[in-house]
PDB file of C-alpha atoms in Angstrom:
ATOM      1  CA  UNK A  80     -71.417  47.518  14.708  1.00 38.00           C
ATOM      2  CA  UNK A  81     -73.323  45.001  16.508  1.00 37.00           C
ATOM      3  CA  UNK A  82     -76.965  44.815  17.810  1.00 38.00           C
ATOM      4  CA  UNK A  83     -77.573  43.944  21.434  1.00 37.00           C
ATOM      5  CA  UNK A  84     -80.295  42.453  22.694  1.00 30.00           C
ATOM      6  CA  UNK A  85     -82.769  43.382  25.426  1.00 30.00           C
ATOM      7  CA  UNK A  86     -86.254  41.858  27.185  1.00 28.00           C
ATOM      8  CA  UNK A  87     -89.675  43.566  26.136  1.00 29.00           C
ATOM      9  CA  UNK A  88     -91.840  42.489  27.644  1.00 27.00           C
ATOM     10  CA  UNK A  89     -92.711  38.792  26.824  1.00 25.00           C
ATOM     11  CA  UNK A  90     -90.209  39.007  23.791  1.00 27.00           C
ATOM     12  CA  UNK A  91     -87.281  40.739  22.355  1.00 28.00           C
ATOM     13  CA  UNK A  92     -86.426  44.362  20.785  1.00 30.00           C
ATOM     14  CA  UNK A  93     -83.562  44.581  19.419  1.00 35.00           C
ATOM     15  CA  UNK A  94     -81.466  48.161  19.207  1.00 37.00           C
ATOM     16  CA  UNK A  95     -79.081  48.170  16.521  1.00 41.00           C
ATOM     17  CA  UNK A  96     -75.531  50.088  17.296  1.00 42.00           C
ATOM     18  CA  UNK A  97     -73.674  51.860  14.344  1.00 44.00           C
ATOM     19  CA  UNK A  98     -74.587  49.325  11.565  1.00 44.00           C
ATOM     20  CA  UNK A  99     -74.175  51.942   8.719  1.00 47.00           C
ATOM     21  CA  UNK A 100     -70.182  51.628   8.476  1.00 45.00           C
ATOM     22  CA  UNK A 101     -70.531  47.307   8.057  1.00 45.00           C
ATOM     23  CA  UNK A 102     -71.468  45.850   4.497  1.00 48.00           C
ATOM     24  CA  UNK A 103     -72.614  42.550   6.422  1.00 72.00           C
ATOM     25  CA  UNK A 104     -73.677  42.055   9.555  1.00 72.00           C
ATOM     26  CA  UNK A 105     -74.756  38.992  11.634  1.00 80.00           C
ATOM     27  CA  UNK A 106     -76.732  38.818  14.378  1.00 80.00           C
ATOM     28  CA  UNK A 107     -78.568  35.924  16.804  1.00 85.00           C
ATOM     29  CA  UNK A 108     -80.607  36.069  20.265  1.00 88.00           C
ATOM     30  CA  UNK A 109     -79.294  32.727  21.886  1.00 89.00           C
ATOM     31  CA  UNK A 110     -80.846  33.376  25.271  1.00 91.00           C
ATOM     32  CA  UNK A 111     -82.934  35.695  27.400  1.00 90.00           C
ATOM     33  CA  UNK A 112     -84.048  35.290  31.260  1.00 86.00           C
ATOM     34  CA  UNK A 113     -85.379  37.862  34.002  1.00 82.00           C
ATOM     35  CA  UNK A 114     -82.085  38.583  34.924  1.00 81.00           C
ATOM     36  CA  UNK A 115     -79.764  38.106  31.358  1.00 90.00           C
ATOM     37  CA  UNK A 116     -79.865  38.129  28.020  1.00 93.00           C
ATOM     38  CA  UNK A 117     -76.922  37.260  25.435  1.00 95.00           C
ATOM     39  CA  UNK A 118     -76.752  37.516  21.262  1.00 93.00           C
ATOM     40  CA  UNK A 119     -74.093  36.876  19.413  1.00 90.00           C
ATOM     41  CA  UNK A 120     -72.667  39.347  16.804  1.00 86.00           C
ATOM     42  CA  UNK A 121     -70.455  39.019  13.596  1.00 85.00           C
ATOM     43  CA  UNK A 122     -69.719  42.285  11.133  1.00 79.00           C
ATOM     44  CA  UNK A 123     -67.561  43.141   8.487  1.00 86.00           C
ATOM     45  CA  UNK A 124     -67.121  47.275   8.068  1.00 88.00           C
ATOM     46  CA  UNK A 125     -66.221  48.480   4.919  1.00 82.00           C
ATOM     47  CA  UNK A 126     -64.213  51.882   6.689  1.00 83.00           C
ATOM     48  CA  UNK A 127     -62.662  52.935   9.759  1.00 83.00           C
ATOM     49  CA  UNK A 128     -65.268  55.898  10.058  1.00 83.00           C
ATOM     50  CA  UNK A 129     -67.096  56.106  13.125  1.00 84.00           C
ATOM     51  CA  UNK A 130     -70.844  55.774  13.454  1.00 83.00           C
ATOM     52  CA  UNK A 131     -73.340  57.618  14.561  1.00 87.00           C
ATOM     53  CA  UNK A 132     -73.967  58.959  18.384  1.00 92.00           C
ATOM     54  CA  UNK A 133     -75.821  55.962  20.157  1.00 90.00           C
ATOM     55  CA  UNK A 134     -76.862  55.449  23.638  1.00 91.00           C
ATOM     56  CA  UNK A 135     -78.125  51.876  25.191  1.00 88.00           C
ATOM     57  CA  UNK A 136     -81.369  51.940  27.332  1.00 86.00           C
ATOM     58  CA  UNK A 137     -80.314  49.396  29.296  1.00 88.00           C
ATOM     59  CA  UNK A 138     -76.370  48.096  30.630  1.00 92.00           C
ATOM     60  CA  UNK A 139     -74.224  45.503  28.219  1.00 93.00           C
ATOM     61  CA  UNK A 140     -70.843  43.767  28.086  1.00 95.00           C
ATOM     62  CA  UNK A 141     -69.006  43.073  25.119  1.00 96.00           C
ATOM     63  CA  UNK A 142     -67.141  40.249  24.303  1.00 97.00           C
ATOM     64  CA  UNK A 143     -65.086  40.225  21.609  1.00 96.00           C
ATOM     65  CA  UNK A 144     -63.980  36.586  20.291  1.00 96.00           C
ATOM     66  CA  UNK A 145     -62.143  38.239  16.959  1.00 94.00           C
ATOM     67  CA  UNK A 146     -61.409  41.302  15.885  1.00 94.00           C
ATOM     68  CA  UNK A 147     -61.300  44.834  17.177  1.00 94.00           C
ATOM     69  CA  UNK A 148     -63.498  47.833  17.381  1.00 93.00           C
ATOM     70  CA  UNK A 149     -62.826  51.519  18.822  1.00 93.00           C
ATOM     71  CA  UNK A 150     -65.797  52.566  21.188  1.00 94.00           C
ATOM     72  CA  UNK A 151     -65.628  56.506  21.438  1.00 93.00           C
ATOM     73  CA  UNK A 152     -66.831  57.889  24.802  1.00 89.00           C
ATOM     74  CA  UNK A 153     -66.205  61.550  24.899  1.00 85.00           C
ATOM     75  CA  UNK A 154     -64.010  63.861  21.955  1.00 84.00           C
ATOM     76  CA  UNK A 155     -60.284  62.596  22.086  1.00 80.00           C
ATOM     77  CA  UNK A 156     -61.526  59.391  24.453  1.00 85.00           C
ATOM     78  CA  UNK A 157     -62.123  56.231  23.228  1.00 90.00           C
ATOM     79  CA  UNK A 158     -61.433  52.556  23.875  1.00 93.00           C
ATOM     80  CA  UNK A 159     -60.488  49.733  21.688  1.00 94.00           C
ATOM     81  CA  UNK A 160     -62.356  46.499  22.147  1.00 95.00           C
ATOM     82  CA  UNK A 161     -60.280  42.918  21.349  1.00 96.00           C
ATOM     83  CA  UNK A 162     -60.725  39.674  22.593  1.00 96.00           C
ATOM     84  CA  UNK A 163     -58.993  40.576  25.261  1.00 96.00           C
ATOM     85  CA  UNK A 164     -61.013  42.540  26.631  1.00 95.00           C
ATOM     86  CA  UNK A 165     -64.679  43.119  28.220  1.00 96.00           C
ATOM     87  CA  UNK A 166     -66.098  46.466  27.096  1.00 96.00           C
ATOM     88  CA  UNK A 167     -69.072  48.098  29.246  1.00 94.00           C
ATOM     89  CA  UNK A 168     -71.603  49.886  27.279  1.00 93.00           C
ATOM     90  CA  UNK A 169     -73.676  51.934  30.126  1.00 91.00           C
ATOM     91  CA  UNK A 170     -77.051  52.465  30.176  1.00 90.00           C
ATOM     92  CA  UNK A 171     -77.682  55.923  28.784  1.00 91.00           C
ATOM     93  CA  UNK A 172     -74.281  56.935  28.110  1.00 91.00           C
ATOM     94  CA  UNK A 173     -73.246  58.090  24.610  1.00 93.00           C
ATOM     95  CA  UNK A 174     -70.368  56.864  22.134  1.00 93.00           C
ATOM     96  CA  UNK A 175     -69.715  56.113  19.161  1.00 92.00           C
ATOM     97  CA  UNK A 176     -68.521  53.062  17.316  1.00 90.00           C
ATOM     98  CA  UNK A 177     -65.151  52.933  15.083  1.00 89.00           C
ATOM     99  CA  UNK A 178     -63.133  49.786  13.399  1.00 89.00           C
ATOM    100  CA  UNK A 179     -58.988  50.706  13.327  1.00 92.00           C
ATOM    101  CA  UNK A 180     -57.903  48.955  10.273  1.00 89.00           C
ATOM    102  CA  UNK A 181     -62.066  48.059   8.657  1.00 89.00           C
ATOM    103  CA  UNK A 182     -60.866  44.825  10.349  1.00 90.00           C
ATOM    104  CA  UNK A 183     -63.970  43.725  11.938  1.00 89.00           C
ATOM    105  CA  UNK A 184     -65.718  41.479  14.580  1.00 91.00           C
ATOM    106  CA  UNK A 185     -67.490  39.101  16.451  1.00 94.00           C
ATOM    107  CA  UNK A 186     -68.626  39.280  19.482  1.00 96.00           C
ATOM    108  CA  UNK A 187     -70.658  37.540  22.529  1.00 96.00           C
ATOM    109  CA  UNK A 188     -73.242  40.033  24.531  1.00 95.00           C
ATOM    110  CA  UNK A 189     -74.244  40.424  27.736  1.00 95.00           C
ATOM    111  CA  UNK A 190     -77.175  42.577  28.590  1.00 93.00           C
ATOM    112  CA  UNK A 191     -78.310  42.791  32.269  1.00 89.00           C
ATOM    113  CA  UNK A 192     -80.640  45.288  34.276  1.00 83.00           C
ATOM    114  CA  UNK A 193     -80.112  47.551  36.977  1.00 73.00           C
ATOM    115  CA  UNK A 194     -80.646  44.340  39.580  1.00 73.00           C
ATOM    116  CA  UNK A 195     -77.145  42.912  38.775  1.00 72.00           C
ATOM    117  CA  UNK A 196     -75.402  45.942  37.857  1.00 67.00           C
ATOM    118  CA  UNK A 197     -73.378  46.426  40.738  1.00 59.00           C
ATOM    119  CA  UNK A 198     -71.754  49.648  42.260  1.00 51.00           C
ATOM    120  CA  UNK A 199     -68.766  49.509  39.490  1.00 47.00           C
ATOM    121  CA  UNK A 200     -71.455  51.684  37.412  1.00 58.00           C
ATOM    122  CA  UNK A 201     -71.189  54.367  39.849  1.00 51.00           C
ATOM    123  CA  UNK A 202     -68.524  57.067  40.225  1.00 45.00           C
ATOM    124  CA  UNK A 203     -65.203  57.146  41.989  1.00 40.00           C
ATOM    125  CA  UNK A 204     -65.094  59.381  44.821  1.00 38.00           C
ATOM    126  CA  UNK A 205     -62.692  61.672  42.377  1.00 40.00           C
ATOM    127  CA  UNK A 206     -65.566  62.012  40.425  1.00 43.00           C
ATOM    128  CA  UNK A 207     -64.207  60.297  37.615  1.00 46.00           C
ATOM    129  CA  UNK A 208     -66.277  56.624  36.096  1.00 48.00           C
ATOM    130  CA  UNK A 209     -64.177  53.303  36.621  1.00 50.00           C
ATOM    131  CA  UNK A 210     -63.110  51.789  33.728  1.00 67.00           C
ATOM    132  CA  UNK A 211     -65.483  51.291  30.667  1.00 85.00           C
ATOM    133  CA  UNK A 212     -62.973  48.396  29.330  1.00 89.00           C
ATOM    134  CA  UNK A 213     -61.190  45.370  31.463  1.00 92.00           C
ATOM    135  CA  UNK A 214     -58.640  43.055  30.597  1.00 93.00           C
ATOM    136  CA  UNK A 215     -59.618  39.596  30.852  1.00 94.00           C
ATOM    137  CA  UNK A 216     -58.099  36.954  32.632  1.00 93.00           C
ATOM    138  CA  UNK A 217     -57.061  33.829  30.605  1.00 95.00           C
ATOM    139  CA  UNK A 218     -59.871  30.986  32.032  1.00 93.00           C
ATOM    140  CA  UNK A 219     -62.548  34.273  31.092  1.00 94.00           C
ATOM    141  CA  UNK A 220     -60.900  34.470  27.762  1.00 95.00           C
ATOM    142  CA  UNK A 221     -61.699  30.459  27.706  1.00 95.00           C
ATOM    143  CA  UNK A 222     -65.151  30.466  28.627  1.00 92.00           C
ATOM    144  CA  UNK A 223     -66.414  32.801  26.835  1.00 95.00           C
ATOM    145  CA  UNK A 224     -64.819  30.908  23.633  1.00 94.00           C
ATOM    146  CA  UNK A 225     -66.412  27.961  24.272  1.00 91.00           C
ATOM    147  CA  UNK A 226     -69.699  29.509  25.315  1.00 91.00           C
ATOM    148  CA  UNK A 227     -69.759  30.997  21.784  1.00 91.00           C
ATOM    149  CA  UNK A 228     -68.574  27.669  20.422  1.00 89.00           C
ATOM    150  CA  UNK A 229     -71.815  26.184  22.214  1.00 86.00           C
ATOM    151  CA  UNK A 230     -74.122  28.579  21.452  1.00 87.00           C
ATOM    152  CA  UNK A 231     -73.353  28.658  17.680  1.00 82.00           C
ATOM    153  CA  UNK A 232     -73.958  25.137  17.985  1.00 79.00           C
ATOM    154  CA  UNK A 233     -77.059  24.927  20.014  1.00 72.00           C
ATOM    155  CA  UNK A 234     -75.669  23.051  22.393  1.00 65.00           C
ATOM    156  CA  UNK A 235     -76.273  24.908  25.766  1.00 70.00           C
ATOM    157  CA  UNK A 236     -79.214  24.545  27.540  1.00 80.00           C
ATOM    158  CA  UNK A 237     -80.765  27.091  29.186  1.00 84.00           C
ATOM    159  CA  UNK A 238     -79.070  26.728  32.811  1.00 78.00           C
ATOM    160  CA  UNK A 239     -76.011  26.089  31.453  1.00 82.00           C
ATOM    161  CA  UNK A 240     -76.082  29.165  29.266  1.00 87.00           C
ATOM    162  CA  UNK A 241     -77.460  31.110  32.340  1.00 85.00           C
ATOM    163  CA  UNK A 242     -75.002  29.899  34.256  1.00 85.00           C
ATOM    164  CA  UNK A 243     -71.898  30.428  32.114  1.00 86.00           C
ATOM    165  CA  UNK A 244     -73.381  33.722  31.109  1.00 90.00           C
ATOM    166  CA  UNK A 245     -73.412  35.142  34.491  1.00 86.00           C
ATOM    167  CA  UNK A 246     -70.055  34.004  35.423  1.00 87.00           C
ATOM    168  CA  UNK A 247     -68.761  35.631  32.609  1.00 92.00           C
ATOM    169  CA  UNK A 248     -70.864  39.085  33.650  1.00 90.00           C
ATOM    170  CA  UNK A 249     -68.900  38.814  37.184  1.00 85.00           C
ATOM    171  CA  UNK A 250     -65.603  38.460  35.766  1.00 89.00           C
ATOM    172  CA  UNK A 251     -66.039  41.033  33.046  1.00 91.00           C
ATOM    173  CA  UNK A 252     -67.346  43.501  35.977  1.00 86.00           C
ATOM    174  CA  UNK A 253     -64.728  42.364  37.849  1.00 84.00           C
ATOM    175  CA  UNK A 254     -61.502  43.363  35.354  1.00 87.00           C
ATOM    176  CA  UNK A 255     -63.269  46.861  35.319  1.00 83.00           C
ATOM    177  CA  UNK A 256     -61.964  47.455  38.658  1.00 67.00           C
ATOM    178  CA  UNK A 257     -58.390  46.369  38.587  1.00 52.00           C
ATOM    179  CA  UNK A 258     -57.280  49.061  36.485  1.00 50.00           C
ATOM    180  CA  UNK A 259     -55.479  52.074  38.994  1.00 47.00           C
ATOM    181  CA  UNK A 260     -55.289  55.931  36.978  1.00 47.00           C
ATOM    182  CA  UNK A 261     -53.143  58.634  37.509  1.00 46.00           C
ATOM    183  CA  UNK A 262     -54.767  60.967  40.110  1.00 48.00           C
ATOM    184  CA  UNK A 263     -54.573  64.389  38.182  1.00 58.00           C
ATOM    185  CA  UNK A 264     -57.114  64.641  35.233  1.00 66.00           C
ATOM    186  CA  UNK A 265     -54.963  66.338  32.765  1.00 68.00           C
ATOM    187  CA  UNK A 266     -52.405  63.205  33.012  1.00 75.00           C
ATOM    188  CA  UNK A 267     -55.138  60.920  33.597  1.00 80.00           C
ATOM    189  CA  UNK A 268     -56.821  62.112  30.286  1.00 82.00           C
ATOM    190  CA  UNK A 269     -53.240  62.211  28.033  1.00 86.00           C
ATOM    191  CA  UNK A 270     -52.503  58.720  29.599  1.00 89.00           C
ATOM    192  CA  UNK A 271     -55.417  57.092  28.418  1.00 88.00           C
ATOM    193  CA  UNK A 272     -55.207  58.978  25.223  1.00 91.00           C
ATOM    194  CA  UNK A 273     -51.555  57.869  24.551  1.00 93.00           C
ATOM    195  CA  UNK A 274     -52.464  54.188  26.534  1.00 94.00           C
ATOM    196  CA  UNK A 275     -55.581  53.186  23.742  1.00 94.00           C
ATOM    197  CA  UNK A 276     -53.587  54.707  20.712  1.00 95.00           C
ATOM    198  CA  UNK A 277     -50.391  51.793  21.843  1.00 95.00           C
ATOM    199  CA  UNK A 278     -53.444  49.301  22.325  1.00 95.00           C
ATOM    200  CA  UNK A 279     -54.721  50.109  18.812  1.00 95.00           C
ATOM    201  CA  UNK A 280     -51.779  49.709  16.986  1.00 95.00           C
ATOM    202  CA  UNK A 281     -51.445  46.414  18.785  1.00 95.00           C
ATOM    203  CA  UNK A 282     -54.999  45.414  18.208  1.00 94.00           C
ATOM    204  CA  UNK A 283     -54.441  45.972  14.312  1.00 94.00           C
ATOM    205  CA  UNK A 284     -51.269  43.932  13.920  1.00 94.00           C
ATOM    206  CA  UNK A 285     -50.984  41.803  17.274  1.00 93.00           C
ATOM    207  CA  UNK A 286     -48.001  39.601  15.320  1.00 93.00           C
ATOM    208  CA  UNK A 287     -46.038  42.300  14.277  1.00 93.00           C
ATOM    209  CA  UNK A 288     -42.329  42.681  15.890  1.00 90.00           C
ATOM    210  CA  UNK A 289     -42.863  45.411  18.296  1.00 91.00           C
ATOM    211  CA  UNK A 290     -40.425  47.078  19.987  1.00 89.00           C
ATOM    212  CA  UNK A 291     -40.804  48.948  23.104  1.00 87.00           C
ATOM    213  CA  UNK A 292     -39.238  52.610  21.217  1.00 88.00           C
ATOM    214  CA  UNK A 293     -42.038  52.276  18.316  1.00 92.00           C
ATOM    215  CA  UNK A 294     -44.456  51.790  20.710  1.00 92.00           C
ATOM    216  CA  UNK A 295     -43.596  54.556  22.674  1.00 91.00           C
ATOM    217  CA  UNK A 296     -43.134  56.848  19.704  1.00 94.00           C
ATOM    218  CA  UNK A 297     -46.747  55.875  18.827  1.00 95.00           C
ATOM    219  CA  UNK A 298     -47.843  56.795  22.602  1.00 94.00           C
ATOM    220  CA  UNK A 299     -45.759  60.070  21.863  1.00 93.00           C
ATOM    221  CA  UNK A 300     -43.975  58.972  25.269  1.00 89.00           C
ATOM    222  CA  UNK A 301     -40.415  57.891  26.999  1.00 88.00           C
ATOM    223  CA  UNK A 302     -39.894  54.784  26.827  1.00 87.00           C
ATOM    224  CA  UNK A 303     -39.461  54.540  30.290  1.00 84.00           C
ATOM    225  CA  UNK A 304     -42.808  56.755  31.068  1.00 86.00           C
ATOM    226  CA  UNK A 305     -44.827  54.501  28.795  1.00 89.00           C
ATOM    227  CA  UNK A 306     -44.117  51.467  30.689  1.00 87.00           C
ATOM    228  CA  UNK A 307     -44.895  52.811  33.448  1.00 86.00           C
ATOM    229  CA  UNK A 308     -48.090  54.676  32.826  1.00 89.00           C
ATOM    230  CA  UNK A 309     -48.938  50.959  30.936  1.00 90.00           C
ATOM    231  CA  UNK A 310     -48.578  48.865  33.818  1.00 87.00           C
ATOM    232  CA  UNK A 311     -50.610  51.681  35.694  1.00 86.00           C
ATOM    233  CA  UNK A 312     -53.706  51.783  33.611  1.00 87.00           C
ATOM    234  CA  UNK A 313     -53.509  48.642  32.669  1.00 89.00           C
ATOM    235  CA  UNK A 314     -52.819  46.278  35.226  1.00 86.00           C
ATOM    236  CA  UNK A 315     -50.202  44.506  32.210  1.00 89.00           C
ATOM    237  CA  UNK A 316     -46.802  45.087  30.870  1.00 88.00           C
ATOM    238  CA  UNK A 317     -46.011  46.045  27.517  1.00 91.00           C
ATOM    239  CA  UNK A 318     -44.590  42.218  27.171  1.00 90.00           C
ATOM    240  CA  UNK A 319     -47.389  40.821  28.717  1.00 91.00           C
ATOM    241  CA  UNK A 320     -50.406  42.414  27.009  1.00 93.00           C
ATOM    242  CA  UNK A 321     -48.662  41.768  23.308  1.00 94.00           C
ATOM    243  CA  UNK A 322     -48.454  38.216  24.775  1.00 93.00           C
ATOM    244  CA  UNK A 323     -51.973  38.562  25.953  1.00 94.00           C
ATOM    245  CA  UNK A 324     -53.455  39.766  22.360  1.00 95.00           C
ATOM    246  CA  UNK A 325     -51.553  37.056  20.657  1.00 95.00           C
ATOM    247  CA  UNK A 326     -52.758  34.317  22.537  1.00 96.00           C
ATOM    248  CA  UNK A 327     -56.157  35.836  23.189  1.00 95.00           C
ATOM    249  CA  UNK A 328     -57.033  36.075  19.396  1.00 93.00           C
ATOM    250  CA  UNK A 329     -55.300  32.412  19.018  1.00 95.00           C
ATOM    251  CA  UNK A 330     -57.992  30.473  21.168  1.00 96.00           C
ATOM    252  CA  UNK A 331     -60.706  31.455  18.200  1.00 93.00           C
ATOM    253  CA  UNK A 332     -58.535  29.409  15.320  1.00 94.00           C
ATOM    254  CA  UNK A 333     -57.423  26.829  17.200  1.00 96.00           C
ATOM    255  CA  UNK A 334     -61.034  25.949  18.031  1.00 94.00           C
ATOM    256  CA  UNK A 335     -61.738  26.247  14.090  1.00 92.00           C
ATOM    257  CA  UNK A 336     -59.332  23.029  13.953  1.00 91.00           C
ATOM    258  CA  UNK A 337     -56.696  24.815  11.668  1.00 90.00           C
ATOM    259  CA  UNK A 338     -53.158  24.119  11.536  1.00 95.00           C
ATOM    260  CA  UNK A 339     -51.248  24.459  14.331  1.00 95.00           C
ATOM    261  CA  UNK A 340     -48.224  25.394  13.317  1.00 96.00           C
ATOM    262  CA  UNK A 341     -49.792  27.940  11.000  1.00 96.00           C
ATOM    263  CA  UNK A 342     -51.633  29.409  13.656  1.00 96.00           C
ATOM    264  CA  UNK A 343     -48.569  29.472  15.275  1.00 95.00           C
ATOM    265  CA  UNK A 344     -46.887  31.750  12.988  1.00 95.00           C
ATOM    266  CA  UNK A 345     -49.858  34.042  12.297  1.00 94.00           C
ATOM    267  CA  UNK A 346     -50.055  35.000  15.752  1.00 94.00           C
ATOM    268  CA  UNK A 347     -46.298  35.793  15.933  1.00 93.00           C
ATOM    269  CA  UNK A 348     -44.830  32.852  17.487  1.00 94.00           C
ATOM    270  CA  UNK A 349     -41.582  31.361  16.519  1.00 90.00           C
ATOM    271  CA  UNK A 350     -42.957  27.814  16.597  1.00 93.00           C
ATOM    272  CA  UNK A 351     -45.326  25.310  16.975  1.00 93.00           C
ATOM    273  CA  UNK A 352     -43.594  24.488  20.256  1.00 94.00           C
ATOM    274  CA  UNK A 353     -42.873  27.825  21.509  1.00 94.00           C
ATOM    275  CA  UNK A 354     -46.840  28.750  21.204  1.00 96.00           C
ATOM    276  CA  UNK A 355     -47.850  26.022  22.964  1.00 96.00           C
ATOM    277  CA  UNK A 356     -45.520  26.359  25.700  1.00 95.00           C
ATOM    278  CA  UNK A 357     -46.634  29.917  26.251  1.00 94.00           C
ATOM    279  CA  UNK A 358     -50.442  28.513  25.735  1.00 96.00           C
ATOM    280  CA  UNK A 359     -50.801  26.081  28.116  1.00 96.00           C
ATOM    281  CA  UNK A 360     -48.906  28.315  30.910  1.00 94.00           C
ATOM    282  CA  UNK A 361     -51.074  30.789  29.932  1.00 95.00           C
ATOM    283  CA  UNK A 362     -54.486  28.919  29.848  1.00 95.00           C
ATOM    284  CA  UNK A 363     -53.503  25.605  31.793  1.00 95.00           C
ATOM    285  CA  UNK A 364     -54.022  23.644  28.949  1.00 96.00           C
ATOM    286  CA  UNK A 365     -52.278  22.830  25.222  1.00 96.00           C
ATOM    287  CA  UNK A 366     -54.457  24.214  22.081  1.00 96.00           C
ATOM    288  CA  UNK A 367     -54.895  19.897  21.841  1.00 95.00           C
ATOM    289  CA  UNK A 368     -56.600  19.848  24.961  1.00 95.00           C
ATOM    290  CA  UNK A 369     -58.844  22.835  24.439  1.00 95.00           C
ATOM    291  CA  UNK A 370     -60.034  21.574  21.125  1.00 93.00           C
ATOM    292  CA  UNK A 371     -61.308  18.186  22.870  1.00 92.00           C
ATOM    293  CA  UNK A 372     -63.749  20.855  25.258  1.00 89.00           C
ATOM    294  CA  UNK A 373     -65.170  22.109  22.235  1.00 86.00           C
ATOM    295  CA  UNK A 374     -68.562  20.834  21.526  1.00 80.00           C
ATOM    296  CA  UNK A 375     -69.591  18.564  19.246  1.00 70.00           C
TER     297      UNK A 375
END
C-alpha cells in the first residue's frame, strides 16, 4: 500500500508494504534525521484483496490525510486506517494490508527507532498489546494536514519538519493509550471485531445517513450494547466519531481551495453554515481561516 522509509546507513532503503493490490502508487522521502524519518505516500488499489504477509524492521506511524485502508493483524483482527486516525506498524510484527471499498490513500509516515519508542510498544500487564490504532485529536488532525501541505511544497525546513514531525509522533503515541478494552478476551476479541467492522462501513461512506440500528445491525449488536462497547474501545460516541470522520476527511479539500459549500455537502453536512459551525468548534478555526495557514 505504501512504502515507508527508514535510515541505512548514510542514506535511505526503502521497504515497500503490499504494493501488488495498487495500479499507481506514489511515493517521496521528505526528511530523515538520527532520530526520524517521514515520506509521504499516495496509492490507488485496483481491489479490496489483501496483500501479502509483511513485517517492518523498524517502528512507523501512519497518517492518513485521505482515504482508508484495513491493516490485518492476526485472522479475524484487523484495523481500519482514516484520517482520523494514527495507525502503529510495530517493528517485527506481521499484517497484512487491505482497501474496504478499492478506495485508496494518502498518507504522511513516521518512522522512528527503538530510542523514542516509548513503553506503549510493550504489553499490558493482561498480556494483551495496547492499541495498534488511535484516534486523533482535532489540532493533530491539523498539523499533520498542513505538514503534508508543506512538505508537498518544499516548504519546511529541516527543524521545522523535525520539529512538527515529532510532535506529531507524541500525539499519535499518545491516542494509542486512551483507548480502555473489555477485560475478558473472548469479549475483548468480538468487540473489536464488531467495533472495526462499524468503523469500516463508516470509513467507506462517512456522508451517508447513518442510523444508530444499521450500525448496530452491521456490528451484529444491541443497539444499546454497541454504544456502549463504542464509547469503551473507542474513547468516542457513535455521534461523535461520524462527526469526527466527516470533518477529519474535510480538512484535505478545503485546503485544495474547492467550494465550500460543495464540500459541505459531500461530507454530509446540511449547509455551508452548519459545517462551519461544527468546524471551527471542532478545530478552533473556520475552513477560511485554515486555508490562510496553508503555505504558499
Amino acid at each position: 500500500m505504501f512504502e515507508l522509509y527508514c535510515a541505512g546507513g548514510s542514506h535511505l532503503r526503502q521497504a515497500s508494504i503490499g504494493v501488488k493490490n495498487v495500479m499507481e502508487v506514489v511515493r517521496k522521502a521528505v526528511f530523515a534525521s538520527e532520530r526520524l524519518q517521514i515520506g509521504l505516500f499516495q496509492a490507488q488499489p485496483t481491489t479490496d484483496a489483501c496483500g501479502d504477509v509483511e513485517r517492518q524492521t523498524s517502528h512507523a506511524i501512519v497518517l492518513p490525510v485521505s482515504g482508508v485502508f484495513a491493516k490485518h493483524e492476526a485472522p479475524g483482527h484487523y484495523v481500519i486506517g482514516t484520517p482520523s486516525h494514527a495507525i502503529l506498524f510495530a517493528a517485527g510484527a506481521p499484517y497484512r494490508i487491505g482497501f474496504p471499498g478499492a478506495i485508496g490513500d494518502r498518507a504522511l509516515v513516521l518512522r522512528f527507532g527503538e530510542p523514542l519508542a516509548p513503553d506503549c510498544l510493550d504489553k499490558r500487564a493482561s498480556g494483551e498489546p495496547l492499541a495498534s490504532q488511535g484516534l486523533l485529536p482535532p489540532h493533530a488532525m491539523l498539523q499533520r494536514n498542513l505538514l503534508w501541505a508543506r512538505l508537498q511544497a518544499s516548504g519546511a525546513d529541516e527543524f521545522t519538519s523535525e520539529a512538527l514531525g515529532l510532535d506529531l509522533l507524541s500525539l499519535s503515541l499518545s491516542s494509542m493509550r486512551a483507548g480502555r478494552c473489555p477485560p475478558r478476551r473472548s469479549a475483548l476479541a468480538r468487540h473489536r471485531r464488531a467495533v472495526e467492522r462499524v468503523k469500516e462501513a463508516i470509513a467507506i461512506a462517512p456522508a451517508d445517513r447513518w442510523s444508530i440500528a444499521k450500525l448496530a445491525n452491521i456490528a451484529n449488536l444491541s443497539p444499546f450494547h454497541l454504544c456502549h462497547v463504542f464509547r469503551q474501545m473507542v474513547g468516542a460516541s457513535l455521534y461523535d466519531y461520524v462527526l469526527h470522520e466527516r470533518l477529519a476527511r474535510a480538512i484535505d479539500a478545503v485546503l485544495d481551495g474547492g467550494d465550500l459549500t460543495a464540500i459541505s455537502l459531500d461530507a454530509g453536512f446540511a449547509s455551508h453554515s452548519h459545517f462551519t459551525v461544527r468546524f471551527r468548534r471542532f478545530f478552533g478555526c473556520t475552513p477560511t481561516m485554515l486555508r490562510r495557514a496553508r503555505p504558499a
